[in-house]
Tab-separated table of C-alpha atoms and ligand atoms in Angstrom:
chain	number	residue	atom	x	y	z
A	1441	MET	CA	0.000	0.000	0.000
A	1442	SER	CA	1.266	3.445	-0.883
A	1443	ARG	CA	2.140	5.596	2.128
A	1444	THR	CA	2.209	9.365	2.513
A	1445	ILE	CA	5.612	10.731	3.502
A	1446	LEU	CA	6.383	14.324	4.560
A	1447	VAL	CA	10.049	15.258	4.126
A	1448	THR	CA	11.005	18.700	5.443
A	1449	GLY	CA	13.944	20.410	3.761
A	1450	GLY	CA	13.430	18.130	0.770
A	1451	GLY	CA	14.767	20.521	-1.851
A	1452	THR	CA	18.436	19.623	-1.495
A	1453	GLY	CA	20.969	17.176	-0.077
A	1454	ILE	CA	19.803	14.538	2.364
A	1455	GLY	CA	16.145	15.588	2.160
A	1456	ARG	CA	16.108	15.201	-1.607
A	1457	ALA	CA	17.697	11.734	-1.380
A	1458	VAL	CA	15.133	10.695	1.239
A	1459	ALA	CA	12.290	11.957	-0.953
A	1460	HIS	CA	13.584	10.106	-4.003
A	1461	HIS	CA	14.107	6.905	-1.992
A	1462	PHE	CA	10.494	6.834	-0.768
A	1463	ALA	CA	9.147	7.836	-4.193
A	1464	ASP	CA	11.102	4.948	-5.737
A	1465	LEU	CA	9.360	2.637	-3.249
A	1466	GLY	CA	6.014	3.848	-4.643
A	1467	ASP	CA	5.104	6.167	-1.777
A	1468	GLU	CA	3.447	9.573	-2.148
A	1469	VAL	CA	5.966	12.169	-0.994
A	1470	ILE	CA	5.521	15.819	0.008
A	1471	VAL	CA	8.706	17.884	0.135
A	1472	THR	CA	8.940	21.243	1.860
A	1473	GLY	CA	11.452	24.054	2.176
A	1474	ARG	CA	11.657	27.831	2.016
A	1475	ARG	CA	12.802	28.073	-1.633
A	1476	THR	CA	10.607	27.031	-4.532
A	1477	GLY	CA	13.436	26.340	-7.013
A	1478	PRO	CA	15.156	23.432	-5.242
A	1479	LEU	CA	11.796	21.866	-4.342
A	1480	LYS	CA	10.745	21.889	-7.999
A	1481	GLU	CA	14.052	20.252	-8.934
A	1482	THR	CA	13.437	17.464	-6.420
A	1483	ALA	CA	9.977	16.871	-7.873
A	1484	ALA	CA	10.977	17.207	-11.545
A	1485	GLY	CA	9.890	14.184	-13.562
A	1486	ARG	CA	8.518	12.440	-10.480
A	1487	PRO	CA	4.727	12.617	-10.281
A	1488	GLY	CA	4.782	11.016	-6.797
A	1489	ILE	CA	6.540	14.023	-5.275
A	1490	ARG	CA	4.635	17.221	-4.403
A	1491	PRO	CA	6.589	20.380	-3.489
A	1492	LEU	CA	5.163	22.824	-0.917
A	1493	VAL	CA	6.864	25.953	0.384
A	1494	CYS	CA	7.096	26.243	4.173
A	1495	ASP	CA	9.424	27.744	6.769
A	1496	HIS	CA	9.255	25.138	9.524
A	1497	THR	CA	10.310	27.586	12.238
A	1498	ASP	CA	7.192	29.691	11.617
A	1499	PRO	CA	3.960	28.540	13.283
A	1500	ARG	CA	1.854	30.540	10.832
A	1501	ALA	CA	3.567	28.983	7.832
A	1502	LEU	CA	2.986	25.580	9.388
A	1503	GLY	CA	-0.691	26.447	9.809
A	1504	ALA	CA	-0.883	27.259	6.106
A	1505	LEU	CA	0.961	24.039	5.258
A	1506	LEU	CA	-1.560	21.998	7.239
A	1507	ALA	CA	-4.316	23.197	4.923
A	1508	GLU	CA	-2.423	21.632	1.991
A	1509	LEU	CA	-1.530	18.345	3.658
A	1510	PRO	CA	-3.609	15.172	3.497
A	1511	ALA	CA	-5.548	13.958	6.547
A	1512	ARG	CA	-3.225	10.971	6.931
A	1513	ILE	CA	0.570	11.050	7.144
A	1514	ASP	CA	2.426	7.766	7.540
A	1515	VAL	CA	5.977	9.020	7.874
A	1516	LEU	CA	7.324	12.406	8.952
A	1517	VAL	CA	10.995	13.075	8.248
A	1518	ASN	CA	12.186	16.175	10.152
A	1519	ASN	CA	15.242	16.852	8.012
A	1520	ALA	CA	15.124	20.673	7.618
A	1521	GLY	CA	18.007	22.371	9.365
A	1522	GLY	CA	21.720	22.951	9.200
A	1523	ASN	CA	24.335	24.986	11.012
A	1524	THR	CA	23.082	28.562	10.812
A	1525	ASP	CA	26.559	29.818	11.757
A	1526	LEU	CA	27.593	28.803	8.237
A	1527	GLU	CA	24.947	30.933	6.520
A	1528	PRO	CA	26.203	34.040	4.702
A	1529	GLY	CA	25.972	37.091	6.963
A	1530	ALA	CA	25.313	35.027	10.092
A	1531	ASP	CA	26.043	36.597	13.466
A	1532	SER	CA	29.218	35.080	14.831
A	1533	GLU	CA	28.697	32.917	17.858
A	1534	GLY	CA	32.335	31.964	18.137
A	1535	ASP	CA	34.196	29.169	16.424
A	1536	ILE	CA	32.132	28.544	13.330
A	1537	ASP	CA	32.393	24.861	12.665
A	1538	GLY	CA	30.334	22.288	10.889
A	1539	GLY	CA	30.625	20.133	13.942
A	1540	THR	CA	31.282	16.827	12.276
A	1541	ASP	CA	34.848	16.381	13.441
A	1542	GLY	CA	34.583	17.549	17.038
A	1543	GLY	CA	37.298	19.459	18.782
A	1544	THR	CA	35.591	22.818	18.673
A	1545	ASP	CA	34.269	24.651	21.656
A	1546	GLY	CA	31.875	26.854	19.742
A	1547	VAL	CA	31.466	29.012	22.818
A	1548	THR	CA	34.571	31.079	23.108
A	1549	GLY	CA	35.877	33.804	20.883
A	1550	GLY	CA	32.509	35.300	20.063
A	1551	GLY	CA	33.536	38.645	21.440
A	1552	ILE	CA	30.904	39.098	24.107
A	1553	ASP	CA	31.641	42.793	24.582
A	1554	GLY	CA	28.895	44.277	26.661
A	1555	GLY	CA	25.311	44.335	25.438
A	1556	THR	CA	25.997	44.475	21.704
A	1557	GLY	CA	28.131	41.361	21.527
A	1558	LEU	CA	25.799	39.472	23.794
A	1559	ALA	CA	22.816	40.353	21.649
A	1560	ALA	CA	24.578	39.036	18.539
A	1561	TYR	CA	25.624	35.911	20.440
A	1562	ALA	CA	22.021	35.356	21.535
A	1563	ARG	CA	20.745	35.786	17.965
A	1564	ALA	CA	23.270	33.317	16.627
A	1565	PHE	CA	22.587	30.746	19.336
A	1566	ARG	CA	18.814	31.034	18.950
A	1567	ALA	CA	19.080	30.729	15.185
A	1568	ASN	CA	20.492	27.215	15.497
A	1569	LEU	CA	17.924	26.219	18.113
A	1570	GLU	CA	15.157	27.506	15.839
A	1571	ALA	CA	16.514	25.862	12.686
A	1572	ASN	CA	17.238	22.430	14.145
A	1573	LEU	CA	15.137	21.941	17.272
A	1574	ILE	CA	12.102	24.220	17.199
A	1575	SER	CA	11.468	23.431	13.511
A	1576	ALA	CA	11.158	19.700	14.242
A	1577	VAL	CA	9.158	20.224	17.431
A	1578	LEU	CA	6.630	22.551	15.771
A	1579	THR	CA	6.282	20.389	12.679
A	1580	THR	CA	5.670	17.256	14.723
A	1581	GLU	CA	3.162	19.050	16.927
A	1582	ALA	CA	1.369	20.444	13.876
A	1583	VAL	CA	0.870	17.068	12.184
A	1584	ALA	CA	0.684	14.845	15.283
A	1585	ASP	CA	-3.060	14.196	14.965
A	1586	ARG	CA	-2.599	13.084	11.358
A	1587	LEU	CA	0.146	10.538	11.992
A	1588	ALA	CA	-1.179	7.076	11.229
A	1589	ALA	CA	-0.842	3.907	13.312
A	1590	GLY	CA	2.066	1.854	12.031
A	1591	GLY	CA	3.841	5.063	11.054
A	1592	ALA	CA	7.133	6.659	11.984
A	1593	VAL	CA	8.759	9.969	12.805
A	1594	VAL	CA	12.432	10.238	11.900
A	1595	HIS	CA	14.501	13.309	12.764
A	1596	ILE	CA	17.878	14.059	11.221
A	1597	GLY	CA	20.219	14.774	14.119
A	1598	SER	CA	23.994	14.983	13.948
A	1599	ILE	CA	27.231	13.579	15.252
A	1600	ALA	CA	27.690	17.157	16.509
A	1601	ALA	CA	25.236	16.362	19.329
A	1602	ASP	CA	27.967	14.207	20.873
A	1603	GLN	CA	31.114	15.860	19.552
A	1604	GLY	CA	30.099	19.442	20.192
A	1605	ALA	CA	29.698	22.382	17.865
A	1606	GLY	CA	28.292	25.238	19.917
A	1607	SER	CA	24.614	25.949	19.491
A	1608	TYR	CA	24.325	23.606	16.489
A	1609	GLY	CA	25.428	20.586	18.520
A	1610	ALA	CA	23.285	21.723	21.438
A	1611	ALA	CA	20.244	21.951	19.171
A	1612	LYS	CA	20.786	18.452	17.768
A	1613	ALA	CA	21.364	17.079	21.286
A	1614	GLY	CA	18.139	18.731	22.396
A	1615	LEU	CA	16.349	17.119	19.486
A	1616	ALA	CA	17.497	13.665	20.603
A	1617	SER	CA	16.450	14.354	24.170
A	1618	TRP	CA	13.019	15.624	23.164
A	1619	ASN	CA	12.585	12.586	20.927
A	1620	VAL	CA	12.639	10.360	24.015
A	1621	ASP	CA	9.446	12.033	25.240
A	1622	LEU	CA	7.978	11.942	21.756
A	1623	SER	CA	8.550	8.199	21.468
A	1624	ARG	CA	6.600	7.692	24.699
A	1625	THR	CA	3.765	9.936	23.547
A	1626	LEU	CA	3.422	8.270	20.157
A	1627	GLY	CA	4.252	4.705	21.227
A	1628	PRO	CA	0.736	3.805	22.413
A	1629	ARG	CA	-0.539	4.853	18.957
A	1630	ASP	CA	1.905	2.406	17.317
A	1631	ILE	CA	4.065	5.194	15.922
A	1632	THR	CA	7.846	5.078	16.324
A	1633	ALA	CA	10.114	8.115	16.787
A	1634	ASN	CA	13.854	7.993	16.186
A	1635	VAL	CA	16.848	10.159	15.307
A	1636	VAL	CA	19.302	9.388	12.521
A	1637	ALA	CA	22.607	11.088	13.384
A	1638	PRO	CA	24.861	11.492	10.329
A	1639	GLY	CA	28.580	12.133	10.377
A	1640	TYR	CA	30.127	14.020	7.464
A	1641	ILE	CA	27.826	13.710	4.444
A	1642	ALA	CA	29.130	15.030	1.136
A	1643	GLU	CA	27.088	16.291	-1.835
A	1644	THR	CA	24.818	18.587	0.183
A	1645	ASP	CA	24.644	22.349	0.716
A	1646	PHE	CA	25.393	21.991	4.436
A	1647	PHE	CA	28.865	23.554	4.461
A	1648	ARG	CA	28.003	26.266	1.940
A	1649	ASP	CA	31.412	27.191	0.474
A	1650	GLN	CA	33.241	26.902	3.777
A	1651	LEU	CA	34.636	23.364	3.642
A	1652	THR	CA	38.311	23.423	2.689
A	1653	ASP	CA	39.963	20.463	0.972
A	1654	GLU	CA	42.121	19.971	4.045
A	1655	ARG	CA	39.141	19.798	6.369
A	1656	ARG	CA	37.295	17.434	4.016
A	1657	GLU	CA	40.297	15.121	4.074
A	1658	ARG	CA	40.377	15.252	7.880
A	1659	LEU	CA	36.691	14.387	8.106
A	1660	VAL	CA	37.092	11.427	5.765
A	1661	ALA	CA	40.245	10.251	7.541
A	1662	ALA	CA	38.400	10.290	10.877
A	1663	SER	CA	36.001	7.605	9.644
A	1664	ALA	CA	36.659	3.880	9.894
A	1665	VAL	CA	35.613	3.304	6.289
A	1666	GLY	CA	37.748	6.047	4.741
A	1667	ARG	CA	34.977	7.725	2.788
A	1668	ALA	CA	32.428	10.470	3.237
A	1669	GLY	CA	28.820	9.497	3.784
A	1670	SER	CA	26.353	10.138	0.977
A	1671	PRO	CA	22.770	11.381	1.126
A	1672	ALA	CA	21.763	7.883	-0.072
A	1673	ASP	CA	23.391	6.373	3.045
A	1674	ILE	CA	21.057	8.443	5.199
A	1675	ALA	CA	18.018	7.857	2.992
A	1676	GLY	CA	18.441	4.094	3.291
A	1677	THR	CA	18.592	4.295	7.077
A	1678	VAL	CA	15.536	6.550	7.263
A	1679	ALA	CA	13.624	4.143	5.023
A	1680	PHE	CA	14.626	1.223	7.249
A	1681	LEU	CA	13.334	3.013	10.362
A	1682	ALA	CA	10.050	3.617	8.546
A	1683	SER	CA	9.792	-0.020	7.431
A	1684	PRO	CA	7.975	-2.983	9.023
A	1685	ALA	CA	11.385	-4.395	10.026
A	1686	ALA	CA	11.912	-1.557	12.523
A	1687	ARG	CA	8.632	-1.576	14.462
A	1688	HIS	CA	10.328	-2.290	17.805
A	1689	ILE	CA	12.940	0.450	17.400
A	1690	THR	CA	11.849	3.718	18.995
A	1691	GLY	CA	13.295	6.491	21.150
A	1692	GLN	CA	16.742	5.771	19.690
A	1693	VAL	CA	19.580	7.629	18.021
A	1694	LEU	CA	20.964	5.660	15.098
A	1695	ASN	CA	24.470	6.834	14.180
A	1696	VAL	CA	25.370	6.773	10.487
A	1697	ASN	CA	28.921	8.056	10.396
A	1698	GLY	CA	31.131	5.372	8.852
A	1699	GLY	CA	32.602	4.618	12.265
A	1700	THR	CA	33.802	8.154	12.957
A	1701	ARG	CA	32.305	7.860	16.406
A	1702	THR	CA	31.585	4.419	17.800
A	1703	THR	CA	29.222	3.385	20.579
A	1704	ARG	CA	28.978	0.304	22.760
B	352	NDP	P1	21.299	21.094	2.914
B	352	NDP	O1	21.669	22.491	3.239
B	352	NDP	O2	21.543	20.605	1.536
B	352	NDP	O3	19.763	20.819	3.270
B	352	NDP	C1	19.056	21.497	4.260
B	352	NDP	C2	17.649	21.744	3.737
B	352	NDP	O4	16.828	22.244	4.800
B	352	NDP	C3	17.615	22.750	2.620
B	352	NDP	O5	16.934	22.186	1.524
B	352	NDP	C4	16.858	23.946	3.188
B	352	NDP	O6	16.049	24.512	2.167
B	352	NDP	C5	16.029	23.289	4.283
B	352	NDP	N1	15.715	24.167	5.404
B	352	NDP	C6	16.590	24.763	6.236
B	352	NDP	N2	15.920	25.513	7.129
B	352	NDP	C7	14.605	25.374	6.851
B	352	NDP	C8	13.413	25.898	7.410
B	352	NDP	N3	13.428	26.769	8.449
B	352	NDP	N4	12.224	25.536	6.890
B	352	NDP	C9	12.186	24.691	5.825
B	352	NDP	N5	13.267	24.162	5.257
B	352	NDP	C10	14.468	24.516	5.757
B	352	NDP	O7	22.127	20.196	3.941
B	352	NDP	P2	21.990	18.646	4.332
B	352	NDP	O8	21.181	17.914	3.341
B	352	NDP	O9	23.337	18.188	4.646
B	352	NDP	O10	21.191	18.775	5.709
B	352	NDP	C11	20.031	18.007	6.014
B	352	NDP	C12	20.032	17.721	7.505
B	352	NDP	O11	21.159	16.886	7.821
B	352	NDP	C13	20.154	18.958	8.392
B	352	NDP	O12	19.281	18.843	9.494
B	352	NDP	C14	21.604	18.916	8.861
B	352	NDP	O13	21.781	19.555	10.096
B	352	NDP	C15	21.821	17.412	8.950
B	352	NDP	N6	23.226	16.984	8.929
B	352	NDP	C16	24.043	17.139	7.822
B	352	NDP	C17	25.351	16.699	7.840
B	352	NDP	C18	26.281	16.848	6.672
B	352	NDP	O14	27.502	16.566	6.832
B	352	NDP	N7	25.830	17.216	5.497
B	352	NDP	C19	25.930	16.072	9.046
B	352	NDP	C20	24.990	15.912	10.123
B	352	NDP	C21	23.699	16.352	10.057
B	352	NDP	P3	15.624	26.055	2.161
B	352	NDP	O15	16.866	26.851	2.415
B	352	NDP	O16	15.058	26.268	0.797
B	352	NDP	O17	14.587	26.218	3.231
């Protein structure tokens, strides 16, 4: 039976790969994002994919999105996000780092010089919380009543939640913590809730133009497998968590990082 899948941030990178993966399985997929162009590219030539513009940090935009969504959603993929410190013109919060190789404090060096510096620091910190935590929380809350039994919520977290990267890592860690509560809320309705935490994933817009060759090499070298992850690596894991094989997996963080960070 065809399912309905909502993929936030589906216009580029990991979100696009997730959308294509589910569409290839025969599911109906809705992709969202703030820019029309990338969403149209994701949907091009694929009648099973419907693009809808939405800023997932904005409750009013989410209200408008709800009016366009079907009454039943089988799988919600909270993928929208990224490190807002990397956006052009972002307020500096300190050590701007993608957070996938650890070793950054992300807290110092921001120049907290009286009220002005602190205000910029607050804006930068809140921007990452909004983009990565509040967006997923609001989206889940907005569609919660429409999630179907047997369905799944999958958030895209990050290795940065464990390795640290200032407000970005804190936001992704908060997402994993909040997901524990969510799994308990949705569990009785036979809906699972999990986090997929990628390491360094190439071929996305995540790093903007700020990833040097040297840093890319370091990120790859830090993995056990000696290669960057791909958006397809993450899409396959998301699809597994949304499959019948994963019905007893909930409240978990599934690391997909090529062995960059191992767990026991
Ligand atoms: P991309 O920048 O390619 O994708 C992010 C997508 O999210 C964009 O399509 C963007 O579209 C959308 N988006 C961002 N903010 C919002 C918003 N407020 N409302 C709606 N859509 C939004 O990067 P990735 O594919 O790499 O990132 C996907 C996820 O994976 C992110 O959550 C990121 O933090 C996570 N991640 C990525 C890693 C990597 O190495 N690439 C590592 C670990 C985690 P638009 O601007 O049009 O809104």
